[in-house]
CSV table of C-alpha atoms in Angstrom, one decimal:
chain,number,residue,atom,x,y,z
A,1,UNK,CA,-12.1,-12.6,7.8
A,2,UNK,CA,-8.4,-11.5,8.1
A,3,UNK,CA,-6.4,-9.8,5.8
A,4,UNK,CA,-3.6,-11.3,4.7
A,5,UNK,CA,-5.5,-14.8,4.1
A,6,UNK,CA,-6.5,-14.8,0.3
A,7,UNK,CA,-10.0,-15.7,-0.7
A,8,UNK,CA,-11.4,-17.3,-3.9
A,9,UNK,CA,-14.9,-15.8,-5.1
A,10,UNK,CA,-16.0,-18.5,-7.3
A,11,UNK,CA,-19.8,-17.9,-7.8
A,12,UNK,CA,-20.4,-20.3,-4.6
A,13,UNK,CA,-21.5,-16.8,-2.4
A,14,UNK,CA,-23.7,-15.8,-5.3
A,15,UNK,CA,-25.6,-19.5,-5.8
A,16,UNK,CA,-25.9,-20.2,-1.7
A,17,UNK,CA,-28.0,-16.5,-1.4
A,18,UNK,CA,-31.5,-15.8,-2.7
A,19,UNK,CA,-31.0,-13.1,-4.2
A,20,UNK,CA,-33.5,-12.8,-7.2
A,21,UNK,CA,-36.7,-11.8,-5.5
A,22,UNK,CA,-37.7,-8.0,-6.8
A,23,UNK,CA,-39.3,-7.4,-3.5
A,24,UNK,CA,-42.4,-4.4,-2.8
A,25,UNK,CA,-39.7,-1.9,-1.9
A,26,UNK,CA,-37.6,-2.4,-5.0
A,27,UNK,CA,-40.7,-0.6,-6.8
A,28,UNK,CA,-41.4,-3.4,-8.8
A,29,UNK,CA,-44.1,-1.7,-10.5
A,30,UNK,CA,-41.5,0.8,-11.8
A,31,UNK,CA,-38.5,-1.4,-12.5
A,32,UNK,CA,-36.7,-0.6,-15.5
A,33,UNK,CA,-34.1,-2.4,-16.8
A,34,UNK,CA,-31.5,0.1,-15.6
A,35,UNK,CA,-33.0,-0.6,-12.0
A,36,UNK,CA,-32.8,-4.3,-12.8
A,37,UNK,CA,-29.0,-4.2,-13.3
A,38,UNK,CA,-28.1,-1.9,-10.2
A,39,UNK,CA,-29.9,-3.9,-8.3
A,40,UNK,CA,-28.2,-6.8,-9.4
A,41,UNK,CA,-25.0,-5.9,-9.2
A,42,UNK,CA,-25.7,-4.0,-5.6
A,43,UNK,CA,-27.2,-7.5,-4.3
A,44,UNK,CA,-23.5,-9.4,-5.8
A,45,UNK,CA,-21.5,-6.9,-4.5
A,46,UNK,CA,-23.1,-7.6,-0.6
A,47,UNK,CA,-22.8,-11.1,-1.6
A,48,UNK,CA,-19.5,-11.0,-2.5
A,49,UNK,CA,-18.0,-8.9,1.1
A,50,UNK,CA,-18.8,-5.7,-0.8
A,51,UNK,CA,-16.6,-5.7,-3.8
A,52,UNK,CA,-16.8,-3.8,-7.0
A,53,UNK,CA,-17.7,-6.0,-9.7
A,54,UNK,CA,-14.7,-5.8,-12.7
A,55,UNK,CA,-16.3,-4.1,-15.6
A,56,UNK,CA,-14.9,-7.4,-17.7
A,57,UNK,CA,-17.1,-9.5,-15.2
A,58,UNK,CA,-20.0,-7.6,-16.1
A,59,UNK,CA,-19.8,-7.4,-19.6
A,60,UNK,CA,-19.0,-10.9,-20.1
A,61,UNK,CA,-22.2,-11.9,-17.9
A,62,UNK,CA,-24.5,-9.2,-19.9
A,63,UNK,CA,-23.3,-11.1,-22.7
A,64,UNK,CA,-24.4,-14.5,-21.7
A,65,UNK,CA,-27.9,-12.8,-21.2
A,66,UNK,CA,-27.7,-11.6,-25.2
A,67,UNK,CA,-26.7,-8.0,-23.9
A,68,UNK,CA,-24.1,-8.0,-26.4
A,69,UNK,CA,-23.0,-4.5,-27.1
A,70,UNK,CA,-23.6,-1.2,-25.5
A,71,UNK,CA,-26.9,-0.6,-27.9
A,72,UNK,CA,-28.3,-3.8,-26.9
A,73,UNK,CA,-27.6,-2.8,-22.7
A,74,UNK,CA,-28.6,1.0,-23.4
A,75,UNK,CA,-31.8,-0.4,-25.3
A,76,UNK,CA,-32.3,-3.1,-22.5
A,77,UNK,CA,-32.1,-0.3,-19.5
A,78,UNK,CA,-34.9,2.0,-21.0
A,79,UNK,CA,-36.9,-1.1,-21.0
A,80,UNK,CA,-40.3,-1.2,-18.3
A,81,UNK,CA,-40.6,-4.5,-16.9
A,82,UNK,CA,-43.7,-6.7,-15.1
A,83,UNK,CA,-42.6,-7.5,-11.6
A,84,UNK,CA,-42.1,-11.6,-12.8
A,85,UNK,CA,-40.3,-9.7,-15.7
A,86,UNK,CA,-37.7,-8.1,-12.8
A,87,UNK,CA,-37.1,-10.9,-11.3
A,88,UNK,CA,-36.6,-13.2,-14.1
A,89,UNK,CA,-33.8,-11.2,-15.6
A,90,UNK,CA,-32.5,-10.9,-12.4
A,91,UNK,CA,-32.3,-14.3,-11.6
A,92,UNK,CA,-30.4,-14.6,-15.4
A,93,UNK,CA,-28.0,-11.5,-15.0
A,94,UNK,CA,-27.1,-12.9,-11.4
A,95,UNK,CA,-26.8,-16.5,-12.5
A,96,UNK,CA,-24.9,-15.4,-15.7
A,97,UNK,CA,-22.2,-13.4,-12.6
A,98,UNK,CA,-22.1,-16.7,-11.1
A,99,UNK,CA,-20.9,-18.6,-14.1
A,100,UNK,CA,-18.8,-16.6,-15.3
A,101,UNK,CA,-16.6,-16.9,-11.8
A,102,UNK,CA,-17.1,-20.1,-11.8
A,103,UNK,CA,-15.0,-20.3,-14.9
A,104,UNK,CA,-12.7,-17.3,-13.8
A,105,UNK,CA,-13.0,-17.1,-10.2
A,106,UNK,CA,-11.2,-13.6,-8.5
A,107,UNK,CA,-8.9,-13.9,-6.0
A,108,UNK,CA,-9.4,-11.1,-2.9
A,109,UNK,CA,-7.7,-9.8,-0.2
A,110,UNK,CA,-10.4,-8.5,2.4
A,111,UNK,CA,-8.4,-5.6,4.7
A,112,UNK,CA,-10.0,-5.3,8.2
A,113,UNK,CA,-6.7,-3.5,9.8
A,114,UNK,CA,-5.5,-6.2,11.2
A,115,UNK,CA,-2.2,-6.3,9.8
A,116,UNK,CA,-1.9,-3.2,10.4
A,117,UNK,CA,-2.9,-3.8,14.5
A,118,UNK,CA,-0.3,-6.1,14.8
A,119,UNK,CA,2.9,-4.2,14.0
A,120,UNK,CA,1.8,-1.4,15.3
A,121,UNK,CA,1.0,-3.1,18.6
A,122,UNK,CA,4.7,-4.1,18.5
A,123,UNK,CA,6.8,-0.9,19.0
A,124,UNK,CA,10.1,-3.2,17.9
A,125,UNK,CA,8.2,-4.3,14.3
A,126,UNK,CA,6.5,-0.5,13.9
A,127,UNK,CA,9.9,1.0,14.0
A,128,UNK,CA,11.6,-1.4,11.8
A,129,UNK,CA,8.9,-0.9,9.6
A,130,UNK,CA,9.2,2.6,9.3
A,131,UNK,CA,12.7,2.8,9.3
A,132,UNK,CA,12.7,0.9,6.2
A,133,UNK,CA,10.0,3.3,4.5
A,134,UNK,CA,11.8,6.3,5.1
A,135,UNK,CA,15.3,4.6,3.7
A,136,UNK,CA,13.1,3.6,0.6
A,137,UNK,CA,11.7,6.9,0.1
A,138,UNK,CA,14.9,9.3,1.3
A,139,UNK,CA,15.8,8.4,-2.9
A,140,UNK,CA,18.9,11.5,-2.1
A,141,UNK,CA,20.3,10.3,1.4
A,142,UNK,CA,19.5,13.5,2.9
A,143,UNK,CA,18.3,11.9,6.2
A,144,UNK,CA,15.0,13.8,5.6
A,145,UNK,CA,11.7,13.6,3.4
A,146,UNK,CA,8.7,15.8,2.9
A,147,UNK,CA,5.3,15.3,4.9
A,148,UNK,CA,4.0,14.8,1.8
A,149,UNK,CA,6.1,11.0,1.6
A,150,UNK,CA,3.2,10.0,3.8
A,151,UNK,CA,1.5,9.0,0.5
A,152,UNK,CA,4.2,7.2,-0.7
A,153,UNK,CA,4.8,5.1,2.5
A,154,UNK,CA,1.3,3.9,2.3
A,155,UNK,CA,1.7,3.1,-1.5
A,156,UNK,CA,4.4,1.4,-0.4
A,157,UNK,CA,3.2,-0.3,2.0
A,158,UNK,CA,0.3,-1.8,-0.2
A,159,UNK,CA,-2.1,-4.6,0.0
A,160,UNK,CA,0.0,-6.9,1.4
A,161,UNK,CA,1.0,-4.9,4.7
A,162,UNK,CA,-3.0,-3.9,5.2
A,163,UNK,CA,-3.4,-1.2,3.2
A,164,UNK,CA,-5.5,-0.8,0.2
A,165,UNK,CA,-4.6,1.6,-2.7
A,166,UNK,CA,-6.1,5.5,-3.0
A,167,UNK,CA,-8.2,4.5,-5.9
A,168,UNK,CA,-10.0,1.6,-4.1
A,169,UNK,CA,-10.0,3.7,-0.5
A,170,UNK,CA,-10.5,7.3,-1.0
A,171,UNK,CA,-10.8,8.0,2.7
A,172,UNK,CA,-7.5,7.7,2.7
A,173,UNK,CA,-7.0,11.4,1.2
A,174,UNK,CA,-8.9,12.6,4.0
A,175,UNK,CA,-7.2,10.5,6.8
A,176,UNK,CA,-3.5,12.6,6.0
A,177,UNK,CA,-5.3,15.7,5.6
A,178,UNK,CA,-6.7,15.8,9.2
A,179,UNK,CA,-2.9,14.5,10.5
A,180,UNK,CA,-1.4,17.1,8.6
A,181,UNK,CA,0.4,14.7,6.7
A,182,UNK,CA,0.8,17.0,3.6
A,183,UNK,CA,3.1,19.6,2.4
A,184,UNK,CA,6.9,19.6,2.0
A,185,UNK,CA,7.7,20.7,6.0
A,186,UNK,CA,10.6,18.0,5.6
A,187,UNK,CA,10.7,15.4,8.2
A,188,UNK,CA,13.5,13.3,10.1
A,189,UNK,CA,13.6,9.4,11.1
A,190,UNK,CA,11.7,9.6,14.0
A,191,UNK,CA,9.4,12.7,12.9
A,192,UNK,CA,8.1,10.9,9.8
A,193,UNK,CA,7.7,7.7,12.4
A,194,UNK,CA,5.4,9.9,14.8
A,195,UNK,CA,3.2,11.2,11.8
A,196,UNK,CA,2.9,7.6,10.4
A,197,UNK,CA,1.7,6.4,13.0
A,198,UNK,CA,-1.1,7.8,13.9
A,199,UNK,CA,-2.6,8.0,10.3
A,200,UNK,CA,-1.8,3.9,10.4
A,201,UNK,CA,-3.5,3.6,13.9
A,202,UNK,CA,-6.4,5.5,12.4
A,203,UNK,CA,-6.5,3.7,9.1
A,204,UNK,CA,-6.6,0.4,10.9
A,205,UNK,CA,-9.8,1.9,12.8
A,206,UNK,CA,-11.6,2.6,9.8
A,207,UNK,CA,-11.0,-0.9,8.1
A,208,UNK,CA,-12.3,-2.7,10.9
A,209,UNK,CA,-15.7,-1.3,10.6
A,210,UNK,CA,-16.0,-1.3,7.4
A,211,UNK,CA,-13.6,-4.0,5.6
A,212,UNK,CA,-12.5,-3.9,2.5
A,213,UNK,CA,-12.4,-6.2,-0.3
A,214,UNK,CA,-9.5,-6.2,-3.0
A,215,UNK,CA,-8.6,-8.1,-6.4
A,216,UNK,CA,-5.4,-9.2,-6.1
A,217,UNK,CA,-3.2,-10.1,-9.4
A,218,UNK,CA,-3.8,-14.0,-9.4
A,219,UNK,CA,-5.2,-16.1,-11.7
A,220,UNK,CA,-6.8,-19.6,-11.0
A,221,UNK,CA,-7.3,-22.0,-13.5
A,222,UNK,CA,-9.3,-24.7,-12.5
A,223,UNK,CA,-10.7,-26.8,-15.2
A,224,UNK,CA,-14.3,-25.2,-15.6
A,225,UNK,CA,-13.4,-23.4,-18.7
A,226,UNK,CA,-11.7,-26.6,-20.0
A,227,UNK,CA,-14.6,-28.8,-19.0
A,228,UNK,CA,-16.8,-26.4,-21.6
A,229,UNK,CA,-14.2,-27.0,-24.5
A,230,UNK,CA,-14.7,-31.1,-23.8
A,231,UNK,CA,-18.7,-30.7,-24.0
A,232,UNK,CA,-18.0,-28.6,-27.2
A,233,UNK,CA,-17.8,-31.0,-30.0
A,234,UNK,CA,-17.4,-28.1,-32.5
A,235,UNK,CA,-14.8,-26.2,-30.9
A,236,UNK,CA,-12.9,-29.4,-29.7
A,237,UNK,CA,-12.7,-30.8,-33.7
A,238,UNK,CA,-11.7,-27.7,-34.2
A,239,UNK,CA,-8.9,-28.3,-31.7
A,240,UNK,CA,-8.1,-31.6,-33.1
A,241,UNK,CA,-7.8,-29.8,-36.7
A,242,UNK,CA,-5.6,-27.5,-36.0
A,243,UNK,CA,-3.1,-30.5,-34.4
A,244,UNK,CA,-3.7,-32.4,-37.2
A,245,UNK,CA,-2.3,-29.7,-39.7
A,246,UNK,CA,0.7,-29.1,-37.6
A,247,UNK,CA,1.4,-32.5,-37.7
A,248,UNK,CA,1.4,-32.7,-41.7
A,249,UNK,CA,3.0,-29.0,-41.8
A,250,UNK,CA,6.6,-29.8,-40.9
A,251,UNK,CA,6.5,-31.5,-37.6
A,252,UNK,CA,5.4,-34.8,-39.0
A,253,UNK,CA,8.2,-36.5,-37.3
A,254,UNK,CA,7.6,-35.8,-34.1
A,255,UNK,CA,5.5,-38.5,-31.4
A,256,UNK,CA,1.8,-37.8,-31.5
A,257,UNK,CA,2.1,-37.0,-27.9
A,258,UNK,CA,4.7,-34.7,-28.7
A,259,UNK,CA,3.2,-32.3,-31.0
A,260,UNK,CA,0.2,-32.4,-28.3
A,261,UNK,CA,2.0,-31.5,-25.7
A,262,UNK,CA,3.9,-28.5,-27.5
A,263,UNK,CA,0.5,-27.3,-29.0
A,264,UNK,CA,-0.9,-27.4,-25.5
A,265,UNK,CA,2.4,-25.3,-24.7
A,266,UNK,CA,1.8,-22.5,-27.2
A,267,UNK,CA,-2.1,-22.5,-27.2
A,268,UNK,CA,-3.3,-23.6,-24.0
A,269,UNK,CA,-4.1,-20.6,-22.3
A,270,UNK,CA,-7.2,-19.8,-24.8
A,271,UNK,CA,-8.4,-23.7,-23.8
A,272,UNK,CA,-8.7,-23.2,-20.5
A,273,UNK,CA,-4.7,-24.6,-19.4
A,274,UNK,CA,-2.4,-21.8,-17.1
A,275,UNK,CA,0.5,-20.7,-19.1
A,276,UNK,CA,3.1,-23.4,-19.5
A,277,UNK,CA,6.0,-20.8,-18.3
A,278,UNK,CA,3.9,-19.4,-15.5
A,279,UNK,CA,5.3,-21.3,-12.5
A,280,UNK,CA,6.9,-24.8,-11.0
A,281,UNK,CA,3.2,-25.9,-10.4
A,282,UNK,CA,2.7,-26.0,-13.8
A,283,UNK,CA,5.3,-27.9,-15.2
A,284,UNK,CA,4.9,-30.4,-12.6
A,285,UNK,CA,1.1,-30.6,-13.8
A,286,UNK,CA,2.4,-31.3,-17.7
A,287,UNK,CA,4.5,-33.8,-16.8
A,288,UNK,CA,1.9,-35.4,-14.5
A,289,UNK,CA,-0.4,-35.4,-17.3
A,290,UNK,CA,1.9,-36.6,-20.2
A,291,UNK,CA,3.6,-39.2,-18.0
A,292,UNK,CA,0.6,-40.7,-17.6
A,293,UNK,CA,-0.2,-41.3,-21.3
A,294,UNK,CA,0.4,-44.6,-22.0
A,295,UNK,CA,3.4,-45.8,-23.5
A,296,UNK,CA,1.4,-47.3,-26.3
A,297,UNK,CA,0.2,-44.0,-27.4
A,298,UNK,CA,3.5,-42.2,-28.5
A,299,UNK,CA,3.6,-43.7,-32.0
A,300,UNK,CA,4.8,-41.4,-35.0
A,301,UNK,CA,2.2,-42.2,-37.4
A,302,UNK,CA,-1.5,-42.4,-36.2
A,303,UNK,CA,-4.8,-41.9,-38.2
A,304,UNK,CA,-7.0,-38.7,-37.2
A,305,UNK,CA,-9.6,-40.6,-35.4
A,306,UNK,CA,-6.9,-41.5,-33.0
A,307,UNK,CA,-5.1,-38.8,-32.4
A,308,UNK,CA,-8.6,-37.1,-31.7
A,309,UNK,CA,-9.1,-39.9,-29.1
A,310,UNK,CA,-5.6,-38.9,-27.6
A,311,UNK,CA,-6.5,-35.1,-27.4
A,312,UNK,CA,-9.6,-35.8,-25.7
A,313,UNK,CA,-8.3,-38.2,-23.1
A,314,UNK,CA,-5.4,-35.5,-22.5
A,315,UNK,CA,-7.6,-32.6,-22.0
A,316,UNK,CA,-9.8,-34.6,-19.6
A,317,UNK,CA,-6.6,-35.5,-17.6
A,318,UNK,CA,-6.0,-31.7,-17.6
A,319,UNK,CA,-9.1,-31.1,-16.3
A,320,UNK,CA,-9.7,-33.5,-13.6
A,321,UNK,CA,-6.0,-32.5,-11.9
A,322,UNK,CA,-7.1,-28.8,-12.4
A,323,UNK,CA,-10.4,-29.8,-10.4
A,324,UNK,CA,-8.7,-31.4,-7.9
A,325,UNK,CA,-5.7,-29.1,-7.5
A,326,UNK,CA,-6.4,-25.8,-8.7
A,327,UNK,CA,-3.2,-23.7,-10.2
A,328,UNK,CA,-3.0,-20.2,-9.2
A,329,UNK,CA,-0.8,-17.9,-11.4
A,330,UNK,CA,0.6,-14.1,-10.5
A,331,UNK,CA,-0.8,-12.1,-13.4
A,332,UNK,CA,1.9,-9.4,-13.1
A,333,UNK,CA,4.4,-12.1,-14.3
C-alpha cells in the first residue's frame, strides 16, 4: 500500500481475522489479565498494518467491556484466567476495538518511502524541493543554515511528502546522526541539498521494509453513531425534549423544520452529525436532507407526537446519506 493514498480502519481488518484463539504458546495456563490486554492489542495492531492503538480507542473499548476506570483495569490485569476464560475476554476486548471504529473509524497514512523515491529519483523535483526547504528555514536571509536544520526540513516535510514525525519514527534520530547531519557547521544551498539527500535516500530504505502507519487529522462521520441514537428510544425522546422546549422557549414562531434544522446546527456533533461549519460537503448534505422534507411538514404549530415523527424521519435521512456517502472532516480546522 502507498503512501500518499489515505486509508480508513473501520473495524473491517479486525472482524475479517481470527484473532481470539489464546493459543499453547500464549501460556494460557498463566494468562493474566494484563497478558490478555497485550495480547490483544499486539494482535489489532498487526491487524491494523501495525499501528499504535490511540489511548482514547482503548479506553473507550475497555469501557464497553465494564473496565470503566483505572481501578476496574488495574483490578482486571492482576486477575488469573482459565484458558476459555483468555479467550473469551479476548474475543470481547477485540470485538469492543472493532466497534468502537466502526463508529469512529481512523483515517491512516501508511509511509513505505515511496514518496520519497519519486522525487528523489527526479534530480529536477529533488532540487526544487530542497530549494524551497532551505528558503523556508534560512528565517534571516543569510544564504546559509546550520546542519542542525536537517531536523526541521524533515518536520517540514511531514506526512504528506513521506515522512513521518520523530515521535512516531525514532530511527529518525539515528539516521542524521550517522550523516552527520547535526551541529551548527552552517551550510549553503547546495551543501544542505547534498546532506539531505542522502538521509532522504536512506529514510526511504528504511520505510520500505518496514512501513509505517500514521493517524492523520480527519474525521469520518458515517452514520453508525447516529444509527445507535435512532435504536435508542430513551436518548432520542430525550432529543425530541429538548426541541420541544426550544420551540416553547422563544423560538415558537419559527417552522417545525426550522428549529430542527438549527438544533441539528448547534448540537449535532454529540448525535453523531459532522459539524455544520466544517466544510462544503456538509452544507450540501443539510440541504439535501431538509429539501427533501416534504412541504407538508413545515407548519408552525404541530403537536409533540409529530414533531417527534419529523425528528425521527430527519435523523434517518441523515443517516442513510452518511452511509452512503461518508463525510470526512480535517480536525485541525
Amino acid at each position: 500500500m502507498s503512501d500518499g493514498a489515505l486509508t480508513i480502519v473501520d473495524g473491517t481488518q479486525l472482524r475479517a481475522a481470527d484473532l481470539t484463539e489464546v493459543a499453547a504458546e500464549d501460556d494460557a495456563d498463566l494468562m493474566t489479565g494484563a497478558k490478555v490486554l497485550e495480547l490483544a492489542e499486539s494482535r489489532a495492531s498487526s491487524a491494523l498494518f501495525g499501528l499504535s492503538l490511540p489511548q482514547t480507542l482503548k479506553s473507550s473499548a475497555l469501557r464497553s467491556i465494564n473496565l470503566n476506570d483505572e481501578d476496574d483495569v488495574v483490578s482486571f490485569r492482576q486477575t488469573h484466567l482459565s484458558s476459555d476464560q483468555a479467550s473469551l475476554k479476548l474475543n470481547h476486548y477485540l470485538t469492543a476495538i472493532a466497534d468502537q471504529l466502526k463508529d469512529d473509524p481512523l483515517v491512516i497514512s501508511i509511509l513505505d518511502g515511496n514518496i520519497l523515491r519519486l522525487f528523489l529519483d527526479d534530480e529536477d523535483d529533488f532540487a526544487m524541493i530542497a530549494e524551497d526547504l532551505f528558503t523556508d528555514l534560512d528565517a534571516e536571509d543569510k544564504g546559509k543554515i546550520s546542519k542542525n536544520e536537517i531536523r526541521n526540513a524533515l518536520v517540514h516535510m511531514g506526512v504528506e511528502m513521506g515522512v513521518p514525525s520523530f515521535s512516531e519514527f525514532p530511527l529518525l534520530n539515528d539516521i542524521l546522526r550517522k550523516h552527520g547531519a547535526e551541529g551548527e557547521e552552517e551550510l549553503g544551498q547546495a551543501q544542505f541539498a547534498q546532506l539531505l539527500q542522502p538521509v532522504l535516500q536512506e529514510l526511504a530504505e528504511v520505510l520500505a521494509e518496514k512501513h509505517i502507519a500514521v493517524i492523520q487529522n480527519i474525521k469520518v462521520i458515517n452514520g453508525s453513531k447516529l444509527k445507535k441514537l435512532l435504536d435508542d428510544e430513551k436518548e432520542l425522546n430525550n432529543i425530541i425534549d429538548k426541541i420541544w422546549e426550544e420551540k416553547h422557549g422563544g423560538k415558537d414562531g419559527l417552522a417545525s423544520v426550522e428549529l430542527i434544522r438549527g438544533f441539528l446546527e448547534r448540537n449535532g456533533t454529540g448525535l453523531g452529525l459532522p459539524p455544520s461549519e466544517a466544510n462544503e460537503a456538509v452544507v450540501l448534505l443539510y440541504d439535501a436532507v431538509f429539501a427533501d422534507v416534504k412541504d407538508g411538514k413545515i407548519a408552525v404549530e404541530v403537536e409533540k407526537d409529530e414533531l417527534g415523527k419529523l425528528v425521527k424521519e430527519i435523523l434517518n435521512k441523515f443517516a442513510e446519506l452518511l452511509e452512503a456517502n461518508p463525510v470526512f472532516h480535517d480536525t485541525n480546522h
